[in-house]
Coordinates of C-alpha atoms and ligand atoms in Angstrom, one line a residue:
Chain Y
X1038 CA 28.8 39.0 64.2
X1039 CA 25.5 40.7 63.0
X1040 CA 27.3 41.6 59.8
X1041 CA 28.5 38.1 59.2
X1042 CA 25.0 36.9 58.6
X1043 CA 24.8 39.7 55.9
X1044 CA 27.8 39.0 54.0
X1045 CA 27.3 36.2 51.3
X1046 CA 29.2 33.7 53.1
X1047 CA 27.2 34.3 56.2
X1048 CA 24.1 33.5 54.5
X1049 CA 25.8 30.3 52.9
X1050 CA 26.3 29.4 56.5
X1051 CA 22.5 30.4 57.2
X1052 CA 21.1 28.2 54.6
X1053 CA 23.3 25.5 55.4
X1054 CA 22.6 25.7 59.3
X1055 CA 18.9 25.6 58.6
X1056 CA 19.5 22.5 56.3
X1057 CA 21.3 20.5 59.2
X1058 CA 18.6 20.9 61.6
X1059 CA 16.0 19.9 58.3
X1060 CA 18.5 16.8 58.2
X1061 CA 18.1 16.2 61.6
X1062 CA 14.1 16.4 61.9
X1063 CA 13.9 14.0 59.4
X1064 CA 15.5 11.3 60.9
X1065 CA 13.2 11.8 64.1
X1066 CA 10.2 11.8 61.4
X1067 CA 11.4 8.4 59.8
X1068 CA 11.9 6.5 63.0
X1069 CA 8.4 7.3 64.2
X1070 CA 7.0 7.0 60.9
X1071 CA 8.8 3.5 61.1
X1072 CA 7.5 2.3 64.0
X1073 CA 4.2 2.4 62.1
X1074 CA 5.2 -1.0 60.4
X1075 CA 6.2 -2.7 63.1
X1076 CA 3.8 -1.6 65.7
X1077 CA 0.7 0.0 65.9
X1078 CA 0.2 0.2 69.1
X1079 CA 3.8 1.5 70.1
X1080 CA 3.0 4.0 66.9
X1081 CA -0.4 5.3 68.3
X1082 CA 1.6 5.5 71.9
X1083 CA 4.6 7.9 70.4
X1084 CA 2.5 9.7 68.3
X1085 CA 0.1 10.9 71.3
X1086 CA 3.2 11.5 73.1
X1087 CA 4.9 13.8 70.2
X1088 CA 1.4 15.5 69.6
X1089 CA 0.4 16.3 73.7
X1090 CA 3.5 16.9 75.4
X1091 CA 3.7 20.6 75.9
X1092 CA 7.5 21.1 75.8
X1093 CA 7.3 19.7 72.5
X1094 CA 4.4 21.2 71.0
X1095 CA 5.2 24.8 72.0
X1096 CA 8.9 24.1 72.8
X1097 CA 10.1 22.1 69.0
X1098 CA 7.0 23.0 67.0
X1099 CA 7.9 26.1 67.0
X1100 CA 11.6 25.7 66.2
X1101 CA 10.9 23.5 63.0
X1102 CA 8.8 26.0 61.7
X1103 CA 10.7 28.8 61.6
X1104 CA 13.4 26.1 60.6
X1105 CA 11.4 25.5 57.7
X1106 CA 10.2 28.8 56.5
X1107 CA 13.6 30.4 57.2
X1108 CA 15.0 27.6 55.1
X1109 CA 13.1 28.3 51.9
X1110 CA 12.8 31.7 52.6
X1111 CA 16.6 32.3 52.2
X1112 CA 16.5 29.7 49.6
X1113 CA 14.6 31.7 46.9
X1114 CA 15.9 35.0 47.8
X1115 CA 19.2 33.7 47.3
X1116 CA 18.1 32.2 44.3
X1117 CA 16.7 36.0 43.0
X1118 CA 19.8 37.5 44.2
X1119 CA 22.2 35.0 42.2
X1120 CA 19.9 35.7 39.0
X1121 CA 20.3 39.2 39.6
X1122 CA 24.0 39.2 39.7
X1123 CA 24.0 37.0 36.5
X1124 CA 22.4 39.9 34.2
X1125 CA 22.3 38.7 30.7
X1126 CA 22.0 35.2 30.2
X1127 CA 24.2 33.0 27.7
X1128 CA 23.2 32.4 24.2
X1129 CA 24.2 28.7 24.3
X1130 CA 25.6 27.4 27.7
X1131 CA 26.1 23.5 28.7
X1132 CA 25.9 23.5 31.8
X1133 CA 26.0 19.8 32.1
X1134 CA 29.5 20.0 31.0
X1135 CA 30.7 20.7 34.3
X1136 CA 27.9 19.6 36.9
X1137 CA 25.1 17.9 38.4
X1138 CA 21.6 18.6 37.5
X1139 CA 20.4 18.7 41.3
X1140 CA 23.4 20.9 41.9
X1141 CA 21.8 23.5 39.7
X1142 CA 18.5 22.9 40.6
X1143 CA 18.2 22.9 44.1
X1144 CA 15.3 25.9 44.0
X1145 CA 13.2 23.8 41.9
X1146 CA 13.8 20.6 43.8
X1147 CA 13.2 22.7 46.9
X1148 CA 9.9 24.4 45.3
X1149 CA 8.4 20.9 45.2
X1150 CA 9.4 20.1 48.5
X1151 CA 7.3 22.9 49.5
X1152 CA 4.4 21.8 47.5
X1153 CA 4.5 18.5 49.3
X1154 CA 4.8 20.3 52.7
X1155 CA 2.0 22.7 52.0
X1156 CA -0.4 19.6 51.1
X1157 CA 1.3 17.4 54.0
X1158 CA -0.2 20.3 56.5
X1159 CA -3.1 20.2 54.9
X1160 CA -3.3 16.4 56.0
X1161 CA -2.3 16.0 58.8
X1162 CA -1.1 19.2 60.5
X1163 CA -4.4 21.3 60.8
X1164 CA -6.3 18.7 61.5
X1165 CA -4.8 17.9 64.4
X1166 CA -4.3 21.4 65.6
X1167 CA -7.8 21.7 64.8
X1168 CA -8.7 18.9 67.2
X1169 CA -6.6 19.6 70.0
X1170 CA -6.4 23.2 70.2
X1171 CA -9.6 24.6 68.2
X1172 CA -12.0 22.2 69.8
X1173 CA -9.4 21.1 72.4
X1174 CA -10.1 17.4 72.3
X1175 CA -6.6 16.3 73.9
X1176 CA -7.5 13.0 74.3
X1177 CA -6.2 11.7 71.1
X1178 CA -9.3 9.6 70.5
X1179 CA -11.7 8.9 67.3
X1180 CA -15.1 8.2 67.4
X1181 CA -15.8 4.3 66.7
X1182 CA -11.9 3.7 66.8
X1183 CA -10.8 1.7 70.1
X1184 CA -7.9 3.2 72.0
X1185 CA -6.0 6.5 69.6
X1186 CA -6.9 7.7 66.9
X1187 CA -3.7 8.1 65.0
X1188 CA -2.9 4.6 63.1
X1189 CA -6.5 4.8 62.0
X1190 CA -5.9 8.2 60.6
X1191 CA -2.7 7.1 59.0
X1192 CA -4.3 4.4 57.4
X1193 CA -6.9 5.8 56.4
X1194 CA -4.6 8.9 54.7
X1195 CA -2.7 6.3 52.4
X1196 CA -6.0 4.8 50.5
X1197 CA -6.1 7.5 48.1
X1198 CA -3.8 6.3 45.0
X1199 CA -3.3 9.9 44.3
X1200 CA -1.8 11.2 47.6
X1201 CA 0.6 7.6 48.5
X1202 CA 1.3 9.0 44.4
X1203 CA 2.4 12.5 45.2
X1204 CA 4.2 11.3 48.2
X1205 CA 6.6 9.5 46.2
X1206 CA 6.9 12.2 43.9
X1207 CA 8.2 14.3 46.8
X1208 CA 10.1 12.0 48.4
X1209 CA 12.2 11.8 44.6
X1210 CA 12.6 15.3 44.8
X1211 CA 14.4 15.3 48.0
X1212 CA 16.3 12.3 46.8
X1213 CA 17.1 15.1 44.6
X1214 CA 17.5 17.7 46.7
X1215 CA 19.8 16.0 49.2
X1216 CA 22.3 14.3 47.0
X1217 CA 23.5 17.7 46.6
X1218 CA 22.7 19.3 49.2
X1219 CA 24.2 16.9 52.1
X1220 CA 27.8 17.8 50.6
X1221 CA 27.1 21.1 50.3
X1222 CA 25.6 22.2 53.3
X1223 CA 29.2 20.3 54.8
X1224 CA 31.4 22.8 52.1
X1225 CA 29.2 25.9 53.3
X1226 CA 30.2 24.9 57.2
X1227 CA 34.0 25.2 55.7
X1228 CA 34.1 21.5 55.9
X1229 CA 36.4 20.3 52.2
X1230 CA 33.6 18.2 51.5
X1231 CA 34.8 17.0 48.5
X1232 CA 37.9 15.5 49.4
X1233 CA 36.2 13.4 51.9
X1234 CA 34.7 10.0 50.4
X1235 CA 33.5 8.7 53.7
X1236 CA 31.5 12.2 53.8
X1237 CA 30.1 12.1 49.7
X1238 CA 29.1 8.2 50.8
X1239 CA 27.4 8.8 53.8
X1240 CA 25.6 12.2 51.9
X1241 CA 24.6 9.7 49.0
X1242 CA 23.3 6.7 51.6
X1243 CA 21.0 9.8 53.4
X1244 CA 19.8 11.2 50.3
X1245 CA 18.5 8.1 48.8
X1246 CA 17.7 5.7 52.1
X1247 CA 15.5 8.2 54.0
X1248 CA 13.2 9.2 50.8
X1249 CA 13.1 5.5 50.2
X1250 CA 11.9 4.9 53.5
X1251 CA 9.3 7.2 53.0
X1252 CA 8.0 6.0 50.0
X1253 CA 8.1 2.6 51.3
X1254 CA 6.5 3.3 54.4
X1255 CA 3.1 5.3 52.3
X1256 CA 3.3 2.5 49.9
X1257 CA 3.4 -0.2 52.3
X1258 CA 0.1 1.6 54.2
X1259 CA -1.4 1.9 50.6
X1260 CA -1.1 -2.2 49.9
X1261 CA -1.8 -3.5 53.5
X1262 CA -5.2 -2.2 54.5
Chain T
X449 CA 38.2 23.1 8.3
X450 CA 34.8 25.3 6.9
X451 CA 33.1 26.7 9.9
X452 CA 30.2 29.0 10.9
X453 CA 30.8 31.5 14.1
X454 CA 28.3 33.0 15.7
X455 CA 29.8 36.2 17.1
X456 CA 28.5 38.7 20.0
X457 CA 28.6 41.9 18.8
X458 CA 28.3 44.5 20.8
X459 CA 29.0 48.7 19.8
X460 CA 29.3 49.8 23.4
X461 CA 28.9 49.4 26.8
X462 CA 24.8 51.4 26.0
X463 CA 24.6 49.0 23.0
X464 CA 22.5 46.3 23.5
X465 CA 24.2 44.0 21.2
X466 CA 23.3 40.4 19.3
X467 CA 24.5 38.0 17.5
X468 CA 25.8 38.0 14.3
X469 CA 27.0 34.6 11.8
X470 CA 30.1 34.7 10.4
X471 CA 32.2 32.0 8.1
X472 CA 35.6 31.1 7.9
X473 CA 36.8 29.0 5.2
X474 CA 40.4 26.9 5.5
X475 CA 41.3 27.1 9.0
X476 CA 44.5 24.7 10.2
X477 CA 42.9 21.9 13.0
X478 CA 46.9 23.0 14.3
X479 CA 45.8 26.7 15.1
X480 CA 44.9 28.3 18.1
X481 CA 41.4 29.2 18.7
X482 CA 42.6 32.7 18.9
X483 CA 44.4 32.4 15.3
X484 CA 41.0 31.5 13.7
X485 CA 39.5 34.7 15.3
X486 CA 42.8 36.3 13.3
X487 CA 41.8 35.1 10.2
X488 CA 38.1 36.1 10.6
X489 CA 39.4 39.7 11.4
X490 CA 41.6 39.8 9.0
X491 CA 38.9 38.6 6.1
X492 CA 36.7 41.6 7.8
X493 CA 39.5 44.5 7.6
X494 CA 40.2 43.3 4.1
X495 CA 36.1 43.5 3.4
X496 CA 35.9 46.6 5.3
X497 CA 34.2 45.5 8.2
X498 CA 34.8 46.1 12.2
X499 CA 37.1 43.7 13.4
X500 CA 36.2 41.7 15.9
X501 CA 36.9 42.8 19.4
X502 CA 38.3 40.1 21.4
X503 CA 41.0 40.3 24.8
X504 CA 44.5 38.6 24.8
X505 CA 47.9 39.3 25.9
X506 CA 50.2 36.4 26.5
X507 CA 48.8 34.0 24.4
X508 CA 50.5 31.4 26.4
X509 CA 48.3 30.5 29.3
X510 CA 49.8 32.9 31.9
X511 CA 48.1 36.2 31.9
X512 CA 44.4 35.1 32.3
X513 CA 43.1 38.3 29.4
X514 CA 41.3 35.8 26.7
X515 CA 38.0 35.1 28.1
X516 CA 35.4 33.6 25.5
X517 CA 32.6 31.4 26.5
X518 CA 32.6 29.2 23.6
X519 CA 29.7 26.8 22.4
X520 CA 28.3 27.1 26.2
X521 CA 32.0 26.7 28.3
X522 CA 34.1 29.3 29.5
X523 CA 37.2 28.9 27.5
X524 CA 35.5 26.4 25.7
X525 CA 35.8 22.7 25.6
X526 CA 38.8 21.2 26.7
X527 CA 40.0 21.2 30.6
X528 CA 42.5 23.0 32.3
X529 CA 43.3 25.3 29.5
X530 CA 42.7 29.1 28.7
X531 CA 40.9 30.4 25.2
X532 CA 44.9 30.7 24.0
X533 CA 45.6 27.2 24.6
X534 CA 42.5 25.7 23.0
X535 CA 43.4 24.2 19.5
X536 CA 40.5 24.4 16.5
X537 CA 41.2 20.0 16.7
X538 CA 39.1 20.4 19.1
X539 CA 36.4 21.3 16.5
X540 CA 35.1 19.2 13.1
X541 CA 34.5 20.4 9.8
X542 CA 31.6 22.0 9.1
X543 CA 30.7 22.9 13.0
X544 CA 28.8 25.6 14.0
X545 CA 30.6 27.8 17.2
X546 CA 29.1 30.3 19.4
X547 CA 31.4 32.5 21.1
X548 CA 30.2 35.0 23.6
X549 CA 31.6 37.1 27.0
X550 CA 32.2 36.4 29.9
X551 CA 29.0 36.9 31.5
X552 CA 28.3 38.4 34.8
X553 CA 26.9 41.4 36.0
X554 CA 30.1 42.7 37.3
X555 CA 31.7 41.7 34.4
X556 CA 30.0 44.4 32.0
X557 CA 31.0 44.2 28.3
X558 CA 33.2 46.8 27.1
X559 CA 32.8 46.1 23.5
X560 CA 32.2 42.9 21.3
X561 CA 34.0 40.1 23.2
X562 CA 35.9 42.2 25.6
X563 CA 34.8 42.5 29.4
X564 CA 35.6 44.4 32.1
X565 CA 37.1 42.8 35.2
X566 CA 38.0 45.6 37.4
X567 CA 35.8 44.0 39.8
X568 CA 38.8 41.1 40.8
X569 CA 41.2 44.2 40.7
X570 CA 39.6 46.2 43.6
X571 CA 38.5 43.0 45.5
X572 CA 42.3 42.4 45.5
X573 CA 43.0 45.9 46.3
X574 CA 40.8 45.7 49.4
X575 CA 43.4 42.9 50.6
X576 CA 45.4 40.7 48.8
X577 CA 48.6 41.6 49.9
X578 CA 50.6 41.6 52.6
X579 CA 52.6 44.4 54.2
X580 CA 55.9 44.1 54.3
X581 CA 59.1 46.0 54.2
X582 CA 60.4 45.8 50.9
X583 CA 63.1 48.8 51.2
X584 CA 66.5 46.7 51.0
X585 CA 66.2 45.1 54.5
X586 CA 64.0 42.2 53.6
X587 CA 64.4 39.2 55.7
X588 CA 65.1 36.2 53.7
X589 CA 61.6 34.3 52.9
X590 CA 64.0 31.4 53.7
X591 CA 64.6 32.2 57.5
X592 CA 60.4 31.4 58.3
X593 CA 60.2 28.1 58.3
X594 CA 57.2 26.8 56.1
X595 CA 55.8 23.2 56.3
X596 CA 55.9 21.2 52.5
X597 CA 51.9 21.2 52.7
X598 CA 51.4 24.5 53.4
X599 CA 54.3 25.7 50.8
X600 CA 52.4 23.4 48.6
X601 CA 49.0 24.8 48.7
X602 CA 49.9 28.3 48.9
X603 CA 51.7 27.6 45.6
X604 CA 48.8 26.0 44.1
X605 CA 46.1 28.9 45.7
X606 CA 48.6 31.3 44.0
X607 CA 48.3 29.8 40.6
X608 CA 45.6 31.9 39.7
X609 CA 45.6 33.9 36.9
X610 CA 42.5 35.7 37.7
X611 CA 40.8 35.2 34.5
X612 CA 37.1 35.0 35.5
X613 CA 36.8 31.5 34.4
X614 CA 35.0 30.7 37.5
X615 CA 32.4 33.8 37.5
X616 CA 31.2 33.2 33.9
X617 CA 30.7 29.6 34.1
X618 CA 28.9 29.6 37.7
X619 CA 25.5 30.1 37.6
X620 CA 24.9 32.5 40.2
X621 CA 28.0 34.3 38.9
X622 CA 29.8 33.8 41.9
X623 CA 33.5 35.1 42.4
X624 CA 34.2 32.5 45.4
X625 CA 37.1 30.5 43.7
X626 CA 38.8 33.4 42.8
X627 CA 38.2 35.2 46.1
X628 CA 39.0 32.1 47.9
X629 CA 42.4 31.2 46.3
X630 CA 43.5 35.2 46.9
X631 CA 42.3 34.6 50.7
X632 CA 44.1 31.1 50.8
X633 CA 47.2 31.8 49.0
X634 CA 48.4 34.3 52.5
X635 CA 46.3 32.5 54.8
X636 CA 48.3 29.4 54.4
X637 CA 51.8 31.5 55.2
X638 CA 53.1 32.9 58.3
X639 CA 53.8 36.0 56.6
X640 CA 50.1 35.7 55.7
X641 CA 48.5 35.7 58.8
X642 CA 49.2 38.5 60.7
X643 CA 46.7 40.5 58.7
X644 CA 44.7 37.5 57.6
X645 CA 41.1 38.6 59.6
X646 CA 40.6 42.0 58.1
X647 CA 42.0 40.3 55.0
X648 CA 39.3 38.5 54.6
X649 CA 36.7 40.5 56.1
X650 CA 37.9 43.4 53.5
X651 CA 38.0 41.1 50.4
X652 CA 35.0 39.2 51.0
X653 CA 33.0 42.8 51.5
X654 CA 34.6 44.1 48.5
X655 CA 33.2 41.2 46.7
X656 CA 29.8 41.6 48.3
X657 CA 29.5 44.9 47.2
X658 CA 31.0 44.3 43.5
X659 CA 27.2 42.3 42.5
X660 CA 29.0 39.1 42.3
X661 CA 26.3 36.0 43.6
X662 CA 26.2 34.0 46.5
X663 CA 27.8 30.6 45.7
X664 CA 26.0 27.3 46.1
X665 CA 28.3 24.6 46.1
X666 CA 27.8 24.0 42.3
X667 CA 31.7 22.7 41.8
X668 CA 31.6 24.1 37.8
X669 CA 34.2 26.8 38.7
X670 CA 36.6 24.1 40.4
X671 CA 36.2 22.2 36.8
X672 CA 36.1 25.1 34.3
X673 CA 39.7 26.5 36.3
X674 CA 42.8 26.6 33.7
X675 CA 44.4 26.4 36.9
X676 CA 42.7 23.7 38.8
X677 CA 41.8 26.1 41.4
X678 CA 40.0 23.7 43.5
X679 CA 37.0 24.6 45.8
X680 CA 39.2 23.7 48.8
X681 CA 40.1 27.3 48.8
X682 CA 36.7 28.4 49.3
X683 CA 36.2 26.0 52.1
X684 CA 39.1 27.8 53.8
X685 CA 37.8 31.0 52.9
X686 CA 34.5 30.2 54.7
X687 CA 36.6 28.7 57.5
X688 CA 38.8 32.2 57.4
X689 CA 35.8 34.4 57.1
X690 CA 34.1 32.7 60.3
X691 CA 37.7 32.9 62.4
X692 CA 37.4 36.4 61.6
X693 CA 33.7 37.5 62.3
X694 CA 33.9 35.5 65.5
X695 CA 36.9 37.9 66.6
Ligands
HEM513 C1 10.6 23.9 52.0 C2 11.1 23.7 50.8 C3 12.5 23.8 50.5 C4 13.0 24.8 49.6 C5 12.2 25.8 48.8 C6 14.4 24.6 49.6 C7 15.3 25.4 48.9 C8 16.7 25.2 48.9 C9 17.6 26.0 48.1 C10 17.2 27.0 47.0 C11 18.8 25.6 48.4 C12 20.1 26.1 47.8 C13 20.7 27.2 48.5 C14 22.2 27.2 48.7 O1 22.8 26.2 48.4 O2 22.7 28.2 49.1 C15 18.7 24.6 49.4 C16 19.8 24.0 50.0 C17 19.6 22.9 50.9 N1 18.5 22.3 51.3 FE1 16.6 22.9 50.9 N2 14.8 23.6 50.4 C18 13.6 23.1 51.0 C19 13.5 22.0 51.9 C20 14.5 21.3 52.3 C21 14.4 20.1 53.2 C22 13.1 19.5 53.7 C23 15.7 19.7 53.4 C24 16.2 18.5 54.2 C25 15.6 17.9 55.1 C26 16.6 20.5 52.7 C27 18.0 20.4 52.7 C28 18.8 21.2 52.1 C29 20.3 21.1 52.1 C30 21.1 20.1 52.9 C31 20.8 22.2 51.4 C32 22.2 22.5 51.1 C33 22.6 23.7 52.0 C34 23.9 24.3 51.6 O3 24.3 24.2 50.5 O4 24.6 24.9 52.5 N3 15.9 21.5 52.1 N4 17.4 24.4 49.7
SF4_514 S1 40.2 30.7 40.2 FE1 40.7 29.7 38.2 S2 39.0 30.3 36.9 FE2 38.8 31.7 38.6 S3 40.0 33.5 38.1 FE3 41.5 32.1 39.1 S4 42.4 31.0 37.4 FE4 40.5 31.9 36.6
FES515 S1 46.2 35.4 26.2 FE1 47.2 35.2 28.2 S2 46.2 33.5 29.0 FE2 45.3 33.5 27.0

């Protein structure tokens, strides 16, 4: 089995493995992020909830990632391999003649995926570590806010025109990203992928209605408060 | 038609090659794209000038030898064809073609146009065969009975002509379409199966260790296929491969 995982199709499998579990965490993410529209106190409930309780912290946390970083990890040295086994490029090749630009794209896409993940840490992640573990304030509570803290903070996240901008930027780039990835994490698995309409449909719906969500969810925050 | 070629030359395998313009005056819309590279060699023997070095065989669409990536396409722009069946109709007067290799690191160039592809040969060499007893007892292939699907898809696996179609058009140079219709076309047949795990296990190894890249689901091989290979096979050669490793 261990040299499965170091034969080409193993790492296929890998990558596509990885992305499943990606897929999977991001549908969590958008129905709490959701709830934010419709609730705010049922938001600021959840959210203590995801961020205290220990079997998620130090049970999932830790999963997603090394879900992550083992995602785009294998992603770009895949990439460098493929260009290595390519050698000498092509004087003049169309490669739009015979597929999608997300198709041959995917490590670009990704890259700013990653960029949008570094600066979504940045905004949320460490400050919250920083608050509960660092100065171990557990209590999920804000100075001069009544009740928890989070809503606030979300609110307060989407004000700037320039993050709610990058956001959306992002969430196109996974739009990108997952309209052809979805199938092909499915052809990795051995699953004919592209035989299967009712498979390519639901891959298009999840590639374009979770971004969207997204973006509607910072851009709703950005025009409400 | 007038047009103007621009030609990879290449002295040797050391050489580092470029590319060099040619013209050709007069040439038929009826010919083959592999006539009009006749004619320029012809006009360069007559001016005393190295032909151009180029591979065919069959000229016919059978024997997979004519590669040529032509104005960015493997086997240039029509579908389901090889360089042999492409017709200069496809091209307009006055048009300026690039023609190149094959590209791919285990495809190194020999000379000029002409590529190497003794990569496929061992990868089939590592398994794609089946051991049978050939010596004037055969069994008739007849007795086994076969379902119409899987006679069907074996047939269309084995339709491959192993022409490298797939590696110079994918961008990660990736053999997987090739590989995988070689895997499928036994792995669909009874008389197939019995060795079918180290079958795969061999020729997927073989093709690791050839330099050949990781494929990524890109679908340009499927489409660039004289044979419309389709990426079905490498599905089941995933499927096959994870069968075996789980064993
Ligand atoms: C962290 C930044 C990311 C980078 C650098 C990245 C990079 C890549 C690359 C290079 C591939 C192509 C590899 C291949 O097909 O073999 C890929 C595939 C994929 N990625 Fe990402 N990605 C990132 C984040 C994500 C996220 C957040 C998701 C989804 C929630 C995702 C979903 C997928 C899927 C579904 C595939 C297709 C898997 C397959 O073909 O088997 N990626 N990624
Ligand atoms: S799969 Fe198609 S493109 Fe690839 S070697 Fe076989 S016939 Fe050529
Ligand atoms: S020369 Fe045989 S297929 Fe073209």
């Amino acid at each position: 089995m261990s040299g499965f995982f170091k034969s080409s199709i193993g790492r296929k499998v890998a990558m596509a493995l990885s992305a499943f579990f990606l897929m999977f965490f991001l549908l969590i993410h958008i129905t709490i992020n959701l709830i934010s529209v419709f609730s705010e106190d049922t938001f600021n409930t959840v959210s203590h909830f995801m961020g205290t309780n220990p079997l998620i912290q130090f049970g999932m946390q830790p999963v997603l990632i090394f879900g992550v970083v083992f995602h785009f990890v294998l992603g770009f040295v895949l990439e460098l391999k493929n260009r290595k086994a390519v050698g000498v490029s092509y004087a003049r090749n169309n490669g739009g003649a015979n597929s999608t630009w997300m198709s041959r794209n995917m490590v670009y896409s990704g890259a700013a995926i990653l960029a949008f993940i570094v600066l979504h840490f940045i905004d949320f992640w460490i400050p919250e570590i920083n608050t509960k573990y660092i100065i171990g304030d557990m209590s999920g509570t804000m100075e001069g806010v009544e009740g928890f803290r989070y809503y606030e903070e979300l609110k307060h996240k989407f004000e700037d025109p320039f993050r709610v901008g990058a956001y959306v930027i992002a969430f196109v780039f996974l739009a990108l990203h997952l309209l052809h990835g979805f199938t092909s994490a499915f052809q990795s698995m051995g699953v004919t992928a592209g035989r299967k309409k009712g498979l390519q449909n639901l891959g298009k719906a999840y590639s374009i209605i979770i971004p969207l969500g997204f973006i509607f969810i910072a851009l709703y925050h950005h025009f409400n408060h | 038609m007038n047009l103007t070629l621009k030609i990879w030359r290449q002295k040797g395998p050391q050489d580092k090659g470029r590319m060099v313009d040619y013209k050709v005056n007069d040439i038929s819309e009826h010919m083959s794209f592999l006539e009009m590279m006749d004619v320029l060699n012809e006009q360069l023997v007559n001016s005393g000038d190295e032909p151009v070095a180029f591979d065919h065989d069959c000229r016919e669409g059978i024997c997979g030898m004519c590669s040529l990536y032509i104005n960015g396409q493997a086997h240039g722009p029509d579908r389901g064809i090889t360089t042999c069946q492409l017709h200069m109709r496809m091209f307009n007067d006055g048009d300026t073609i690039t023609i190149e290799p094959f590209r791919a690191k285990a495809f190194p160039v020999i000379k000029d146009l002409v590529i190497d592809r003794m990569s496929f040969e061992r990868i089939q060499q590592a398994g794609g065969y089946i051991s049978v007893n050939t010596s004037g007892n055969t069994q008739d292939a007849n007795n086994i009975p076969i379902s119409k699907h899987a006679a069907d898809e074996a047939m269309d696996a084995a339709a491959c002509i192993g022409c490298g179609a797939c590696v110079a058009t994918c961008k990660n140079s990736s053999a997987m379409l090739f590989v995988g219709a070689k895997v499928s076309q036994f792995a669909l047949l009874p008389q197939g199966q019995i060795e079918a795990a180290e079958r795969v296990l061999n020729m997927v190894a073989q093709m690791d260790l050839e330099g050949f890249g990781n494929c990524t689901n890109i679908g340009a091989c499927e489409i660039e296929c004289p044979k419309g290979i389709s990426l079905d096979n490498i599905a089941r050669m995933n499927r096959e491969l994870m069968k075996a490793s789980l064993k």
